[in-house]
Short mmCIF file of C-alpha atoms in Angstrom, two decimals:
data_model
loop_
_atom_site.label_atom_id
_atom_site.label_comp_id
_atom_site.label_asym_id
_atom_site.label_seq_id
_atom_site.Cartn_x
_atom_site.Cartn_y
_atom_site.Cartn_z
CA MET A 1 -18.68 -44.87 12.96
CA THR A 2 -15.29 -46.21 13.94
CA THR A 3 -14.64 -47.62 17.42
CA THR A 4 -12.65 -44.48 18.29
CA GLU A 5 -15.51 -42.22 17.19
CA ASN A 6 -18.02 -44.19 19.26
CA SER A 7 -15.93 -44.15 22.40
CA VAL A 8 -15.46 -40.43 23.08
CA GLY A 9 -16.71 -36.97 22.24
CA SER A 10 -19.87 -35.16 21.25
CA ASP A 11 -21.71 -35.61 17.97
CA PHE A 12 -19.83 -32.62 16.59
CA ALA A 13 -16.48 -33.93 17.82
CA ARG A 14 -17.03 -37.17 15.92
CA LEU A 15 -17.93 -35.27 12.76
CA SER A 16 -14.90 -33.03 13.23
CA HIS A 17 -12.71 -36.12 13.44
CA ARG A 18 -13.97 -37.32 10.05
CA ILE A 19 -13.46 -33.91 8.48
CA SER A 20 -9.92 -33.60 9.83
CA ALA A 21 -9.08 -37.15 8.75
CA ALA A 22 -10.10 -36.19 5.20
CA GLY A 23 -7.63 -33.29 5.29
CA LEU A 24 -10.35 -30.71 4.76
CA MET A 25 -9.09 -28.29 7.41
CA ASN A 26 -5.68 -28.00 5.71
CA ARG A 27 -4.88 -24.56 4.30
CA ARG A 28 -4.89 -23.84 0.56
CA PRO A 29 -2.27 -21.11 -0.04
CA GLY A 30 -2.02 -21.85 -3.76
CA TYR A 31 -5.77 -21.54 -4.25
CA TYR A 32 -5.99 -18.25 -2.37
CA THR A 33 -2.93 -16.82 -4.14
CA ALA A 34 -4.58 -17.55 -7.49
CA ARG A 35 -8.00 -16.31 -6.37
CA ILE A 36 -6.62 -13.05 -4.99
CA ALA A 37 -4.61 -12.51 -8.18
CA VAL A 38 -7.62 -13.12 -10.44
CA VAL A 39 -10.03 -10.95 -8.41
CA THR A 40 -7.47 -8.14 -8.05
CA GLY A 41 -6.65 -8.31 -11.76
CA LEU A 42 -10.30 -8.15 -12.80
CA PHE A 43 -10.96 -5.35 -10.31
CA ALA A 44 -8.07 -3.32 -11.77
CA ALA A 45 -9.16 -4.13 -15.33
CA GLY A 46 -12.61 -2.77 -14.56
CA TRP A 47 -11.20 0.57 -13.46
CA VAL A 48 -8.88 0.69 -16.50
CA ALA A 49 -11.90 0.15 -18.75
CA PHE A 50 -13.70 2.87 -16.83
CA ALA A 51 -10.86 5.34 -17.47
CA LEU A 52 -10.55 4.44 -21.17
CA LEU A 53 -14.27 4.61 -21.96
CA GLY A 54 -14.69 8.17 -20.70
CA ASN A 55 -18.12 9.76 -20.61
CA SER A 56 -19.95 6.94 -22.40
CA TRP A 57 -23.19 5.07 -21.87
CA TRP A 58 -21.08 1.90 -21.93
CA GLN A 59 -20.04 2.92 -18.43
CA LEU A 60 -23.28 1.38 -17.18
CA ALA A 61 -21.93 -2.02 -18.23
CA VAL A 62 -18.74 -1.21 -16.31
CA ALA A 63 -20.89 -0.26 -13.31
CA ALA A 64 -22.60 -3.67 -13.43
CA PHE A 65 -19.25 -5.44 -13.76
CA MET A 66 -17.78 -3.50 -10.83
CA ALA A 67 -20.83 -4.41 -8.72
CA VAL A 68 -19.89 -8.06 -9.20
CA MET A 69 -16.24 -7.32 -8.42
CA PHE A 70 -17.17 -5.49 -5.20
CA GLY A 71 -19.13 -8.60 -4.23
CA GLN A 72 -16.19 -10.86 -5.00
CA ILE A 73 -13.87 -8.70 -2.89
CA ALA A 74 -16.42 -8.82 -0.06
CA LEU A 75 -16.35 -12.62 -0.32
CA LEU A 76 -12.56 -12.59 -0.08
CA SER A 77 -12.85 -10.35 2.99
CA HIS A 78 -15.25 -12.91 4.43
CA ASP A 79 -12.71 -15.73 4.00
CA LEU A 80 -10.02 -13.52 5.51
CA ALA A 81 -12.19 -12.77 8.55
CA HIS A 82 -12.63 -16.49 9.14
CA LYS A 83 -8.83 -17.00 9.03
CA GLN A 84 -9.09 -19.27 6.01
CA VAL A 85 -6.26 -17.51 4.16
CA PHE A 86 -3.41 -16.57 6.53
CA ARG A 87 -2.20 -18.16 9.74
CA ARG A 88 -1.06 -14.92 11.35
CA ARG A 89 -3.54 -12.41 12.76
CA ARG A 90 -1.55 -9.39 11.57
CA ALA A 91 -1.52 -10.49 7.93
CA THR A 92 -5.22 -11.31 8.13
CA GLU A 93 -6.15 -7.90 9.52
CA VAL A 94 -4.00 -5.94 7.07
CA ALA A 95 -5.34 -7.84 4.06
CA GLY A 96 -8.90 -7.56 5.38
CA MET A 97 -8.70 -3.80 5.83
CA VAL A 98 -7.08 -3.25 2.42
CA ALA A 99 -9.73 -5.37 0.71
CA GLY A 100 -12.72 -4.22 2.75
CA ASN A 101 -12.05 -0.61 3.76
CA LEU A 102 -9.91 0.60 0.87
CA GLY A 103 -11.19 -1.71 -1.83
CA ILE A 104 -14.95 -1.51 -1.41
CA GLY A 105 -15.59 1.01 1.39
CA MET A 106 -16.82 -1.51 3.97
CA SER A 107 -15.36 -1.58 7.48
CA TYR A 108 -13.59 -4.90 7.95
CA GLY A 109 -13.57 -4.66 11.74
CA TRP A 110 -17.26 -3.74 12.00
CA TRP A 111 -18.30 -6.52 9.65
CA MET A 112 -16.08 -9.12 11.34
CA ASP A 113 -17.60 -8.34 14.76
CA LYS A 114 -21.14 -8.51 13.38
CA HIS A 115 -20.52 -11.71 11.46
CA THR A 116 -18.82 -13.41 14.41
CA ARG A 117 -21.91 -12.77 16.55
CA HIS A 118 -24.07 -14.18 13.76
CA HIS A 119 -22.01 -17.38 13.62
CA ALA A 120 -22.22 -17.87 17.38
CA ASN A 121 -26.04 -17.69 17.40
CA PRO A 122 -27.48 -18.03 13.88
CA ASN A 123 -31.12 -17.00 13.51
CA HIS A 124 -31.45 -16.20 17.23
CA GLU A 125 -33.85 -13.28 17.49
CA GLU A 126 -32.09 -11.71 20.47
CA LEU A 127 -28.46 -12.56 19.68
CA ASP A 128 -28.02 -12.69 15.90
CA PRO A 129 -27.58 -9.17 14.44
CA ASP A 130 -28.68 -10.46 11.04
CA VAL A 131 -32.23 -10.94 12.30
CA ASP A 132 -32.56 -7.66 14.16
CA PRO A 133 -35.93 -6.10 13.24
CA ASP A 134 -34.38 -2.79 12.19
CA ILE A 135 -36.03 -2.72 8.74
CA LEU A 136 -37.59 -6.14 8.21
CA VAL A 137 -39.28 -8.46 10.69
CA TRP A 138 -38.23 -12.10 10.78
CA SER A 139 -40.96 -13.62 12.94
CA LYS A 140 -44.57 -12.97 13.86
CA ASP A 141 -43.50 -12.00 17.38
CA GLN A 142 -41.17 -9.35 15.95
CA ALA A 143 -44.00 -8.14 13.73
CA ARG A 144 -46.39 -7.74 16.67
CA ALA A 145 -43.78 -5.79 18.64
CA SER A 146 -42.64 -3.66 15.70
CA ARG A 147 -42.88 0.12 15.53
CA GLY A 148 -41.89 2.73 12.98
CA VAL A 149 -40.23 1.61 9.74
CA PRO A 150 -40.37 -2.18 10.35
CA ARG A 151 -44.07 -1.91 11.16
CA PHE A 152 -44.71 0.01 7.93
CA ILE A 153 -42.54 -2.12 5.63
CA GLY A 154 -43.30 -5.45 7.31
CA ARG A 155 -46.79 -5.66 5.83
CA TYR A 156 -45.45 -6.24 2.33
CA GLN A 157 -41.80 -6.95 3.02
CA ALA A 158 -41.66 -10.03 0.79
CA PHE A 159 -42.51 -7.86 -2.21
CA LEU A 160 -40.13 -5.12 -1.11
CA PHE A 161 -37.18 -7.37 -0.25
CA PHE A 162 -35.27 -7.20 -3.54
CA PRO A 163 -36.03 -3.50 -4.17
CA LEU A 164 -34.72 -2.77 -0.66
CA LEU A 165 -31.51 -4.65 -1.45
CA THR A 166 -30.58 -1.86 -3.88
CA LEU A 167 -29.84 0.16 -0.74
CA GLU A 168 -27.69 -2.51 0.92
CA GLY A 169 -24.45 -1.19 -0.56
CA LEU A 170 -25.14 2.23 0.92
CA ASN A 171 -26.05 0.59 4.22
CA LEU A 172 -22.68 -1.21 4.30
CA HIS A 173 -20.87 2.07 3.66
CA TRP A 174 -22.84 3.93 6.31
CA SER A 175 -22.40 1.16 8.89
CA GLY A 176 -18.65 1.38 8.38
CA ILE A 177 -18.65 5.14 8.76
CA ARG A 178 -20.67 4.89 11.98
CA ALA A 179 -18.29 2.23 13.31
CA VAL A 180 -15.17 4.37 12.89
CA ARG A 181 -16.85 7.43 14.40
CA LYS A 182 -17.17 5.88 17.86
CA PRO A 183 -14.63 4.25 20.21
CA GLY A 184 -14.32 0.50 20.49
CA LEU A 185 -13.34 -0.53 16.98
CA ARG A 186 -9.97 -2.25 16.78
CA HIS A 187 -7.54 -0.31 14.53
CA ARG A 188 -10.09 2.49 14.39
CA LYS A 189 -7.71 5.13 12.98
CA ALA A 190 -6.37 2.86 10.27
CA GLU A 191 -9.87 1.80 9.27
CA ALA A 192 -11.05 5.42 9.16
CA ALA A 193 -8.09 6.45 6.99
CA LEU A 194 -8.62 3.57 4.56
CA LEU A 195 -12.37 4.22 4.35
CA ALA A 196 -11.71 7.90 3.65
CA GLY A 197 -9.17 6.90 1.01
CA HIS A 198 -11.75 4.69 -0.69
CA PHE A 199 -14.39 7.41 -0.89
CA VAL A 200 -11.93 10.08 -2.07
CA LEU A 201 -10.59 7.83 -4.84
CA TYR A 202 -14.04 6.55 -5.83
CA PHE A 203 -15.79 9.91 -6.13
CA SER A 204 -12.74 11.59 -7.66
CA ALA A 205 -12.72 8.96 -10.38
CA LEU A 206 -16.45 9.29 -11.05
CA PHE A 207 -16.55 13.08 -11.25
CA THR A 208 -13.25 13.39 -13.13
CA VAL A 209 -14.03 10.91 -15.89
CA LEU A 210 -17.80 11.36 -16.14
CA SER A 211 -20.18 14.28 -16.42
CA PRO A 212 -22.09 15.01 -13.19
CA GLY A 213 -25.27 13.35 -14.46
CA MET A 214 -23.46 10.27 -15.76
CA ALA A 215 -21.44 10.05 -12.52
CA LEU A 216 -24.62 9.97 -10.47
CA LEU A 217 -26.14 7.35 -12.79
CA PHE A 218 -23.00 5.20 -12.57
CA PHE A 219 -23.11 5.51 -8.79
CA ALA A 220 -26.77 4.46 -8.64
CA VAL A 221 -26.32 1.44 -10.93
CA HIS A 222 -23.07 0.33 -9.31
CA GLN A 223 -24.17 0.65 -5.69
CA GLY A 224 -27.67 -0.66 -6.36
CA LEU A 225 -26.51 -3.80 -8.15
CA TRP A 226 -23.79 -4.41 -5.59
CA GLY A 227 -26.42 -4.33 -2.85
CA VAL A 228 -28.66 -6.76 -4.74
CA TYR A 229 -25.70 -9.08 -5.32
CA MET A 230 -24.66 -9.02 -1.66
CA GLY A 231 -28.21 -9.66 -0.49
CA SER A 232 -28.63 -12.46 -3.03
CA ILE A 233 -25.48 -14.15 -1.68
CA PHE A 234 -26.57 -14.13 1.95
CA ALA A 235 -30.38 -14.41 1.71
CA PRO A 236 -30.47 -18.14 0.78
CA ASN A 237 -28.40 -19.14 3.80
CA HIS A 238 -30.73 -18.67 6.79
CA LYS A 239 -33.80 -16.68 5.75
CA GLY A 240 -36.85 -18.85 6.09
CA MET A 241 -35.12 -21.31 8.40
CA PRO A 242 -36.24 -21.76 12.04
CA THR A 243 -35.53 -18.84 14.35
CA LEU A 244 -34.53 -19.26 17.98
CA THR A 245 -35.38 -17.28 21.11
CA GLY A 246 -34.30 -17.29 24.75
CA ARG A 247 -32.03 -20.02 26.08
CA THR A 248 -31.71 -22.87 23.62
CA GLU A 249 -30.90 -26.45 24.56
CA LEU A 250 -29.54 -27.25 21.10
CA ASP A 251 -25.91 -28.34 20.94
CA PHE A 252 -23.48 -26.70 18.51
CA LEU A 253 -24.05 -29.23 15.71
CA ARG A 254 -27.83 -28.99 15.77
CA LYS A 255 -27.91 -25.21 16.25
CA GLN A 256 -25.85 -24.73 13.11
CA VAL A 257 -27.48 -27.39 10.91
CA LEU A 258 -31.12 -26.67 11.77
CA THR A 259 -30.84 -22.92 11.10
CA SER A 260 -28.90 -23.16 7.83
CA ARG A 261 -29.75 -24.07 4.26
CA ASN A 262 -27.49 -25.28 1.45
CA VAL A 263 -27.92 -24.35 -2.21
CA ARG A 264 -27.27 -26.92 -4.91
CA GLY A 265 -25.26 -25.98 -7.98
CA GLY A 266 -22.04 -26.40 -9.89
CA VAL A 267 -18.88 -24.38 -10.32
CA VAL A 268 -20.75 -21.22 -11.38
CA THR A 269 -22.84 -21.29 -8.21
CA ASP A 270 -19.74 -21.91 -6.11
CA VAL A 271 -17.97 -18.90 -7.63
CA ALA A 272 -20.99 -16.59 -7.57
CA LEU A 273 -21.79 -17.37 -3.93
CA GLY A 274 -18.18 -17.72 -2.83
CA GLY A 275 -18.76 -21.20 -1.41
CA LEU A 276 -21.47 -19.91 0.93
CA ASN A 277 -23.93 -22.14 -0.90
CA TYR A 278 -22.43 -24.81 1.42
CA GLN A 279 -23.73 -22.84 4.38
CA ILE A 280 -24.18 -25.80 6.70
CA GLU A 281 -20.58 -26.90 6.27
CA HIS A 282 -19.33 -23.33 6.54
CA HIS A 283 -21.16 -22.77 9.82
CA LEU A 284 -19.89 -26.02 11.27
CA PHE A 285 -16.30 -25.35 10.15
CA PRO A 286 -15.95 -21.59 9.54
CA SER A 287 -12.15 -21.72 9.14
CA MET A 288 -12.34 -24.42 6.46
CA PRO A 289 -10.97 -23.09 3.13
CA SER A 290 -13.91 -22.45 0.82
CA PRO A 291 -12.75 -24.87 -1.95
CA HIS A 292 -12.99 -27.72 0.59
CA LEU A 293 -16.63 -27.06 1.44
CA ARG A 294 -17.85 -28.96 -1.64
CA ARG A 295 -15.86 -32.03 -0.53
CA ALA A 296 -17.10 -31.72 3.05
CA GLN A 297 -20.75 -31.57 2.01
CA PRO A 298 -21.38 -35.32 1.40
CA ILE A 299 -19.55 -36.21 4.64
CA VAL A 300 -21.71 -33.82 6.68
CA GLN A 301 -24.93 -34.82 4.92
CA ALA A 302 -24.26 -38.54 5.47
CA TYR A 303 -23.43 -37.93 9.13
CA CYS A 304 -26.65 -35.96 9.66
CA ALA A 305 -28.56 -38.86 8.09
CA GLU A 306 -26.91 -41.24 10.60
CA LEU A 307 -28.16 -39.03 13.44
CA GLY A 308 -31.60 -38.50 11.91
CA LEU A 309 -30.88 -34.79 11.78
CA PRO A 310 -32.73 -32.78 9.07
CA TYR A 311 -30.34 -31.43 6.45
CA LEU A 312 -31.86 -28.97 3.98
CA GLN A 313 -30.47 -28.44 0.50
CA THR A 314 -32.43 -26.74 -2.29
CA SER A 315 -31.97 -25.03 -5.63
CA LEU A 316 -31.11 -21.33 -5.64
CA VAL A 317 -34.57 -20.36 -6.90
CA GLU A 318 -36.25 -22.52 -4.27
CA SER A 319 -34.13 -20.96 -1.53
CA TYR A 320 -35.38 -17.51 -2.52
CA ARG A 321 -38.96 -18.78 -2.66
CA GLN A 322 -38.68 -20.18 0.86
CA ALA A 323 -37.09 -16.99 2.16
CA LEU A 324 -39.73 -14.74 0.61
CA THR A 325 -42.56 -17.01 1.77
CA HIS A 326 -41.20 -16.81 5.31
CA LEU A 327 -40.99 -13.01 5.12
CA HIS A 328 -44.59 -12.82 3.93
CA GLU A 329 -45.80 -15.09 6.73
CA ALA A 330 -43.79 -13.18 9.35
CA GLY A 331 -45.53 -9.96 8.33
CA ALA A 332 -49.03 -11.46 8.58
CA PRO A 333 -49.91 -9.85 11.98
CA LEU A 334 -49.25 -6.41 10.49
CA ARG A 335 -51.57 -7.02 7.55
CA LYS A 336 -54.34 -8.05 9.93
CA ARG A 337 -54.01 -4.74 11.75
CA SER A 338 -54.25 -2.63 8.59
#
C-alpha cells in the first residue's frame, strides 16, 4: 500500500482508490454503443428469420437463438440499471424500459428494485430477495421452517433446479405483470403500456406466422431455454456461498467478497455471462462498466490476499457443482422428515 492508502480510510476505501487510479470507473460509451448495436441487430435479425421461415420446424432453432438474445438484452438492462451506460437518470430509465419491458417483457422497474436490494445485502436470508424461500430453500433453517411448495420441492431441489429454470422466463413475465398491477412502481403506466405492447407483438407474431401447434411449441422452447439461460447466468454468483442472518458485523468489503463467487473463463464466458462471472468485482463496484471488470479482477484478488480475505474463483462447471451441492445439503432436514 502507498503512504496515502495507509493513512486514511476503510479497507474498501483503499481498494476503491486503487481502482479509480487505474481508470476503471471511467465510462465506456464506445463499447456500449457497439454492444447495443450488435445485440439490437442480432435481435432484429432473429425476428426477420422468424418471419421468412414461416411455419417450419427450423423455427425451433430460431426459438433457441431468440432465447439467447432475450438473455443478452436482459444483461444490457442489468448494466443500464447499474448506471454503467448513461450518466443521466432519464436516459437510463427510458433505455431500460424499452429494453426490458418492450424488448423481452420484463419489468425494468420491478427488477431494478429487487436487484438493488440484493446488492445491498447479498445472501442475507431476511433481506436478500434472491434467497427468499418461495420455491427453493437456501439453508437448513429455511428448510425446517418451510411449508407448502418449498417443503415439497426442497427435498430434492438440487435435482429439480435446472428443470425448474425452464419456468423462470414465465416467472419474470408474471412478476412484471404483478408489479404494474399495484401502486408503488415508478413510471407504472409507461411500464404497463410497454409490457402490454411486448405481449401483443410477441403473440401476434407467433400466431400469425405459425400454426397454433407450432406457435405453442415455439413459445415453450423459447421461454424454457430463456429461463435456463437466465438461471445459468445468475446461479454461479452466490448460490452455495455463505448465507447471512440477523445483524451482521461484516463491513461492506467483506460482506460482498465472502458471499460472492467468480467464474474463470475467456472472452466466450465474459460474453455469455455478461461480465457477471466477475461477480466479486461487480458487487464491490456495481457501476463499473462491464468490460473493465476483467481488468479489476487481479487488483481485487491481490488486495484480498494482502488482507488475508478468502477470494473464491472456480470454473463454470465447478460453480454449478458447488451450488447444487449446497441446495442438496440445505434440503437435508426435509428428507429426514419424509
